[in-house]
Amino acid sequence: MSLNILAVDDSRTMRDMVRLALAAAGMTVTTADDGVHGLEVLEGMEPDAIISDINMPRLDGFGFIRAVREIDRMRATPILVLTTESAPELRARARDAGATGWIVKPFDPHKLVKTIQMVTG
Amino acid sequence: MSTDPMAEIRASFFIECEELMESLQDALVILDEDGGDSETINVVFRAVHSIKGGAGAFGFDDLVAFAHRFETVLDQLRAGKLELTSDATKLFIQGADLLHDHIRAAQSDSAPPAGAEDVLKALEALMGDAAPEEDEAVDFTPATLGFSLDLPGLDDEPQLPVELPVWRIGFRPRAELYASGNEAVLILRALAALGETRVDCHVPDDLALSADTAEQPQLGWTVRLEGEMTEADIREVFDFVTDVCDLAITQDQPAAGEPVPFDHPVAEAAMTEPPAIENASPLRLDSGSIVAAANEDVPAVAAGAAPPDPATRNRAARPESEPAAATVRVDLERVDRLVNLVGELVINQAMLAQSVTEAGMGENPSVMNGLEEFMMLTRDIQDGVMMIRAQPVKPLFQRMARIIREASAAVGKEVRLRTEGEATEVDKTVIERLADPLTHMIRNSVDHGIETPDVRQAAGKAAEGVITLSASHRAGRVLIEVADDGAGINRPRVREIAVSKGLIPADAQLTDAEIDNLLFLPGFSTARQISALSGRGVGMDVVKSAITVLGGRVTISSAAGVGTKFSISLPLTLAVLDGMVVRVADETLVVPLSSIVETATLSPGDVRRIGRSTEVLHIRGDFVPLFDLGVQLGFRRAPASADESIVILTTQEDGSRAALIVDQIMEQRQVVIKGLNRNYGPIPGVAAATILGDGQVALILDPSDLTHPTAPEGEDEIALAG
Amino acid sequence: MTENTQNAAQEIELLAFRLGEQEYCVDIMSVREIRGWSRATPLPFSPGHVKGVINLRGTVLPVIDLAVRLGMPPIEGDERNVIIVVSVNGQTAGLLVDAVSDILSVARADLQPPPDLTADKESNCISALTLVDNRLIRMLQLDTVLPTQQNDTAA
């Protein structure tokens, strides 16, 4: 069964990229423009994994991930942070918020697919 | 659709870049004006950051490199490690301009703009000692999407091992591992994918499977891993969890099991084949083990995380539901086709109305009501369609900000742009075609309007000049003004030049307004020397004709020492206008309603003759120049009869008025503007044409142009009505 | 004209029409349609040969009085007259003529260059001459006849 992925990024280009990469691997991608939008979308879906940007208006990636972890049915949903920043303190903050893992942009589509397959089992 | 998805994303990336540049420019303006707040800085940072992110994916290396260095400086600003001085802001604005140039260069596949390095150096100098480690910059190696979209294989080339090592891995998850959505079993699987594994599971003696300890991970594992892999390969498997588990990786300790920091291995699982995804139960645990009955969900249970409810999983599997987008991107061609069709509809409706009347059904209430309704619907549709084409003038204004920066730098002046009414919406075509004349006017203001800093200071003004660019809707038209706070028009000088160029006789008596208008005469240029900006042989006459083509008018007002203001009045749309249909010398003409003040019946007593051939109308205490429209357009040699004629009092942007004699007023109605073939050049007094209900072409007048002193006098070659 | 660069032995189809006592023709490839006379709306301040503009299915089309353009007395215009809608170099215009007379097939080789007379108004407009059944037919140089495109100086 195809995996359902939610991609949250304020950059349309990145959303399109993620969609293209994952769709090619047979995954179904839903997108959201920022954290607030992402939470709205989550009210109507239960993704197998979430990919989130960090720098976003309204609600950034940290806040979004924290909020997702508050939702009972999504406490164990893998959440991957897609970011250009690889600084250790950002990783720590993402982890504190509840992120499962991270992918440093610009991503390699193969690696993205592999990583999602790994965290979703 | 068979279009290349990457090409589409690439195109949309550049659209997004334009949007990001817009918000970037906006935020920089705020920073420049009042310093902004942390969110403003965030917007700046995010814009550059997003551009870099997308650019990296497409391998626009120059753009990435520039954005990265720019972003690094902005990051310091964001972190509060860099003071936001006005010099810094200026550099940021320059950086943004260059970023824009880099985007354009990437888009057109041309060389990156020159001068980037200097600006980057200056930007980086802002950081001083606060500069972050350079290694991060090196770290950012854009991995281009070479995008072969085949599925990733699991057989990535292994690194060459020195020997076939045996690894022993102790792994004990902490609560945070599960809390962050990681799964021990998946990690064990990933290890199994690396080589041959044997997994020992450590279960505490006092394993409590009660609800209150459900969130406490209690299991640990020792994995013996054999195969061609390096420690880095193993570490990569644990990449996401190094901070949320106890991990010990050691190499080749033949004595099984010992250095492991865990106790009581009770379950042992030999995993001889890589657990492919189809393998339902990769962890084959010994029977009798306490967790023997468990399947792959066990670790999740141990961590207290509820296994996903199959029902909700199914729900998630429904077809992708893209959240409703707020905008739709439509090909402009489609919109234009719609605009044209609606134009035809308006004409058709007028023709139908005429036919109905001619068929003698003008008194039939149901026919007339239906027709009325049709008319209103047509109008609504038209408004709606026009709105699709309307766009805020903001991007246009933003372009002007840059023109000012560059123009003022070129002539050594300090000029700041202030904008008002950026949200004012105007037809897209109008905006596009306004760019060139506006650019020219702005350059003109910088070049001729604003004084040099020392002159300004000597005059008691701030060294920095201000050019105000404003847009507003006024009486169904768009008013765009370019005002500078410079020295004002040097009228004696203008006059002198006009005389020396033979544009006016040396003894001409001109009002201030008339002198100002000399600037619009072809071939006029006040530049005393060929500066970096002017001296290109393009004068304000070009601006004027460009505006006229758009159905607009440009006027000028100036006060010595205070400044000069150019006002451009434009139609809201290029497609329709409300007009008064009149008859003159057997011709049907349309006068735009927006220019009409009132209509009146002419009584000879109100007409005064001034000079040889000028007549004025005395109306409400005012004297207004009076013209016979038929004569003015060359349709007849002399006014029909002055008695009982009808006059239309028109007004112009500069407030001046003129009275036009017409034979008959037919009706007021909306007409569709049809461009006149420009083969004949602009026709004085005629803005465009339209098609009336009877299928005849009628000309749409431009009254201000008609009564303008420069309108040519009737000549022999003028076509008389025939 | 590009059409003329083709094989000279080829035949070319021409639309012939009358202007007063003279016969003229245009390459039929540049003819879009032939319309009956309809009254043109005069354009102020335009040259005398510009009759005005008419409505061609929603487009405003300039009409040229070909007689005036070629230095003859103007065509007054009535039901018997015809407007030939021609298009050349992306420009479309109507030519007001007295009447359409014929459609001819002429070998390109039979098109003679006009004698190099004085550079008067008329000869500039003639690209070739041909004899058909002893009638002298003048072929119009359409891009000269049509008003020259004003450069959009603003752009």
mmCIF file of N, CA, C and O in Angstrom, chain B residues 483-519:
data_model
loop_
_atom_site.group_PDB
_atom_site.id
_atom_site.type_symbol
_atom_site.label_atom_id
_atom_site.label_comp_id
_atom_site.label_asym_id
_atom_site.label_seq_id
_atom_site.Cartn_x
_atom_site.Cartn_y
_atom_site.Cartn_z
ATOM 1 N N ALA B 483 6.464 62.478 -7.496
ATOM 2 C CA ALA B 483 6.748 63.819 -6.966
ATOM 3 C C ALA B 483 8.132 63.831 -6.340
ATOM 4 O O ALA B 483 8.499 62.915 -5.607
ATOM 5 N N ASP B 484 8.916 64.840 -6.655
ATOM 6 C CA ASP B 484 10.205 64.957 -5.988
ATOM 7 C C ASP B 484 10.211 66.227 -5.140
ATOM 8 O O ASP B 484 9.398 67.125 -5.339
ATOM 9 N N ASP B 485 11.114 66.279 -4.182
ATOM 10 C CA ASP B 485 11.204 67.483 -3.342
ATOM 11 C C ASP B 485 12.448 68.285 -3.740
ATOM 12 O O ASP B 485 13.174 68.789 -2.910
ATOM 13 N N GLY B 486 12.639 68.327 -5.051
ATOM 14 C CA GLY B 486 13.829 68.993 -5.564
ATOM 15 C C GLY B 486 13.637 70.485 -5.752
ATOM 16 O O GLY B 486 12.817 71.121 -5.082
ATOM 17 N N ALA B 487 14.370 71.018 -6.697
ATOM 18 C CA ALA B 487 14.423 72.468 -6.862
ATOM 19 C C ALA B 487 13.245 73.020 -7.658
ATOM 20 O O ALA B 487 13.052 74.225 -7.722
ATOM 21 N N GLY B 488 12.475 72.134 -8.279
ATOM 22 C CA GLY B 488 11.410 72.623 -9.134
ATOM 23 C C GLY B 488 11.955 72.933 -10.515
ATOM 24 O O GLY B 488 13.172 72.959 -10.732
ATOM 25 N N ILE B 489 11.044 73.145 -11.445
ATOM 26 C CA ILE B 489 11.475 73.386 -12.817
ATOM 27 C C ILE B 489 12.090 74.778 -12.928
ATOM 28 O O ILE B 489 11.521 75.764 -12.447
ATOM 29 N N ASN B 490 13.247 74.818 -13.526
ATOM 30 C CA ASN B 490 13.921 76.094 -13.756
ATOM 31 C C ASN B 490 13.303 76.718 -15.009
ATOM 32 O O ASN B 490 13.759 76.505 -16.124
ATOM 33 N N ARG B 491 12.225 77.493 -14.800
ATOM 34 C CA ARG B 491 11.427 77.955 -15.954
ATOM 35 C C ARG B 491 12.193 78.884 -16.894
ATOM 36 O O ARG B 491 12.102 78.726 -18.112
ATOM 37 N N PRO B 492 12.967 79.846 -16.356
ATOM 38 C CA PRO B 492 13.722 80.690 -17.293
ATOM 39 C C PRO B 492 14.624 79.858 -18.193
ATOM 40 O O PRO B 492 14.738 80.090 -19.392
ATOM 41 N N ARG B 493 15.230 78.842 -17.589
ATOM 42 C CA ARG B 493 16.140 77.983 -18.348
ATOM 43 C C ARG B 493 15.367 77.191 -19.411
ATOM 44 O O ARG B 493 15.803 77.048 -20.547
ATOM 45 N N VAL B 494 14.222 76.644 -19.001
ATOM 46 C CA VAL B 494 13.396 75.868 -19.924
ATOM 47 C C VAL B 494 12.981 76.737 -21.108
ATOM 48 O O VAL B 494 13.058 76.343 -22.266
ATOM 49 N N ARG B 495 12.587 77.936 -20.776
ATOM 50 C CA ARG B 495 12.136 78.863 -21.808
ATOM 51 C C ARG B 495 13.284 79.164 -22.784
ATOM 52 O O ARG B 495 13.134 79.125 -24.002
ATOM 53 N N GLU B 496 14.431 79.438 -22.197
ATOM 54 C CA GLU B 496 15.625 79.743 -22.971
ATOM 55 C C GLU B 496 15.936 78.612 -23.971
ATOM 56 O O GLU B 496 16.204 78.841 -25.149
ATOM 57 N N ILE B 497 15.870 77.392 -23.458
ATOM 58 C CA ILE B 497 16.176 76.245 -24.319
ATOM 59 C C ILE B 497 15.143 76.128 -25.443
ATOM 60 O O ILE B 497 15.497 75.917 -26.609
ATOM 61 N N ALA B 498 13.868 76.310 -25.052
ATOM 62 C CA ALA B 498 12.812 76.175 -26.049
ATOM 63 C C ALA B 498 12.994 77.209 -27.154
ATOM 64 O O ALA B 498 12.803 76.919 -28.337
ATOM 65 N N VAL B 499 13.415 78.396 -26.765
ATOM 66 C CA VAL B 499 13.627 79.447 -27.761
ATOM 67 C C VAL B 499 14.833 79.091 -28.624
ATOM 68 O O VAL B 499 14.789 79.137 -29.855
ATOM 69 N N SER B 500 15.914 78.662 -27.949
ATOM 70 C CA SER B 500 17.133 78.376 -28.705
ATOM 71 C C SER B 500 16.936 77.201 -29.656
ATOM 72 O O SER B 500 17.609 77.101 -30.668
ATOM 73 N N LYS B 501 16.011 76.315 -29.306
ATOM 74 C CA LYS B 501 15.766 75.173 -30.193
ATOM 75 C C LYS B 501 14.658 75.476 -31.185
ATOM 76 O O LYS B 501 14.227 74.584 -31.917
ATOM 77 N N GLY B 502 14.188 76.684 -31.136
ATOM 78 C CA GLY B 502 13.172 77.077 -32.104
ATOM 79 C C GLY B 502 11.807 76.478 -31.828
ATOM 80 O O GLY B 502 10.952 76.401 -32.700
ATOM 81 N N LEU B 503 11.613 76.016 -30.602
ATOM 82 C CA LEU B 503 10.318 75.421 -30.274
ATOM 83 C C LEU B 503 9.263 76.495 -30.043
ATOM 84 O O LEU B 503 8.086 76.267 -30.263
ATOM 85 N N ILE B 504 9.676 77.634 -29.552
ATOM 86 C CA ILE B 504 8.761 78.755 -29.358
ATOM 87 C C ILE B 504 9.438 80.024 -29.849
ATOM 88 O O ILE B 504 10.670 80.118 -29.845
ATOM 89 N N PRO B 505 8.641 80.999 -30.289
ATOM 90 C CA PRO B 505 9.237 82.277 -30.679
ATOM 91 C C PRO B 505 9.804 82.980 -29.449
ATOM 92 O O PRO B 505 9.332 82.770 -28.322
ATOM 93 N N ALA B 506 10.853 83.785 -29.670
ATOM 94 C CA ALA B 506 11.553 84.415 -28.559
ATOM 95 C C ALA B 506 10.640 85.330 -27.747
ATOM 96 O O ALA B 506 10.859 85.542 -26.553
ATOM 97 N N ASP B 507 9.604 85.843 -28.386
ATOM 98 C CA ASP B 507 8.755 86.784 -27.665
ATOM 99 C C ASP B 507 7.467 86.123 -27.156
ATOM 100 O O ASP B 507 6.522 86.811 -26.785
ATOM 101 N N ALA B 508 7.430 84.812 -27.175
ATOM 102 C CA ALA B 508 6.202 84.117 -26.778
ATOM 103 C C ALA B 508 5.853 84.443 -25.331
ATOM 104 O O ALA B 508 6.716 84.487 -24.455
ATOM 105 N N GLN B 509 4.582 84.707 -25.096
ATOM 106 C CA GLN B 509 4.110 84.945 -23.732
ATOM 107 C C GLN B 509 3.547 83.633 -23.213
ATOM 108 O O GLN B 509 2.531 83.158 -23.690
ATOM 109 N N LEU B 510 4.227 83.032 -22.282
ATOM 110 C CA LEU B 510 3.778 81.730 -21.799
ATOM 111 C C LEU B 510 3.506 81.784 -20.308
ATOM 112 O O LEU B 510 4.233 82.419 -19.547
ATOM 113 N N THR B 511 2.455 81.084 -19.919
ATOM 114 C CA THR B 511 2.197 80.939 -18.493
ATOM 115 C C THR B 511 3.184 79.921 -17.937
ATOM 116 O O THR B 511 3.852 79.194 -18.688
ATOM 117 N N ASP B 512 3.256 79.848 -16.609
ATOM 118 C CA ASP B 512 4.140 78.861 -15.978
ATOM 119 C C ASP B 512 3.797 77.460 -16.449
ATOM 120 O O ASP B 512 4.663 76.643 -16.770
ATOM 121 N N ALA B 513 2.479 77.157 -16.475
ATOM 122 C CA ALA B 513 2.046 75.813 -16.876
ATOM 123 C C ALA B 513 2.461 75.529 -18.304
ATOM 124 O O ALA B 513 2.887 74.421 -18.632
ATOM 125 N N GLU B 514 2.365 76.541 -19.153
ATOM 126 C CA GLU B 514 2.753 76.336 -20.553
ATOM 127 C C GLU B 514 4.252 76.089 -20.674
ATOM 128 O O GLU B 514 4.703 75.258 -21.460
ATOM 129 N N ILE B 515 5.014 76.796 -19.855
ATOM 130 C CA ILE B 515 6.469 76.571 -19.876
ATOM 131 C C ILE B 515 6.778 75.148 -19.411
ATOM 132 O O ILE B 515 7.556 74.433 -20.029
ATOM 133 N N ASP B 516 6.097 74.743 -18.335
ATOM 134 C CA ASP B 516 6.339 73.382 -17.830
ATOM 135 C C ASP B 516 6.044 72.350 -18.910
ATOM 136 O O ASP B 516 6.747 71.350 -19.056
ATOM 137 N N ASN B 517 4.978 72.617 -19.661
ATOM 138 C CA ASN B 517 4.584 71.649 -20.676
ATOM 139 C C ASN B 517 5.551 71.578 -21.853
ATOM 140 O O ASN B 517 5.503 70.633 -22.633
ATOM 141 N N LEU B 518 6.425 72.568 -21.951
ATOM 142 C CA LEU B 518 7.432 72.514 -23.013
ATOM 143 C C LEU B 518 8.310 71.274 -22.857
ATOM 144 O O LEU B 518 8.874 70.771 -23.825
ATOM 145 N N LEU B 519 8.413 70.786 -21.622
ATOM 146 C CA LEU B 519 9.238 69.598 -21.370
ATOM 147 C C LEU B 519 8.768 68.405 -22.186
ATOM 148 O O LEU B 519 9.533 67.501 -22.485
#
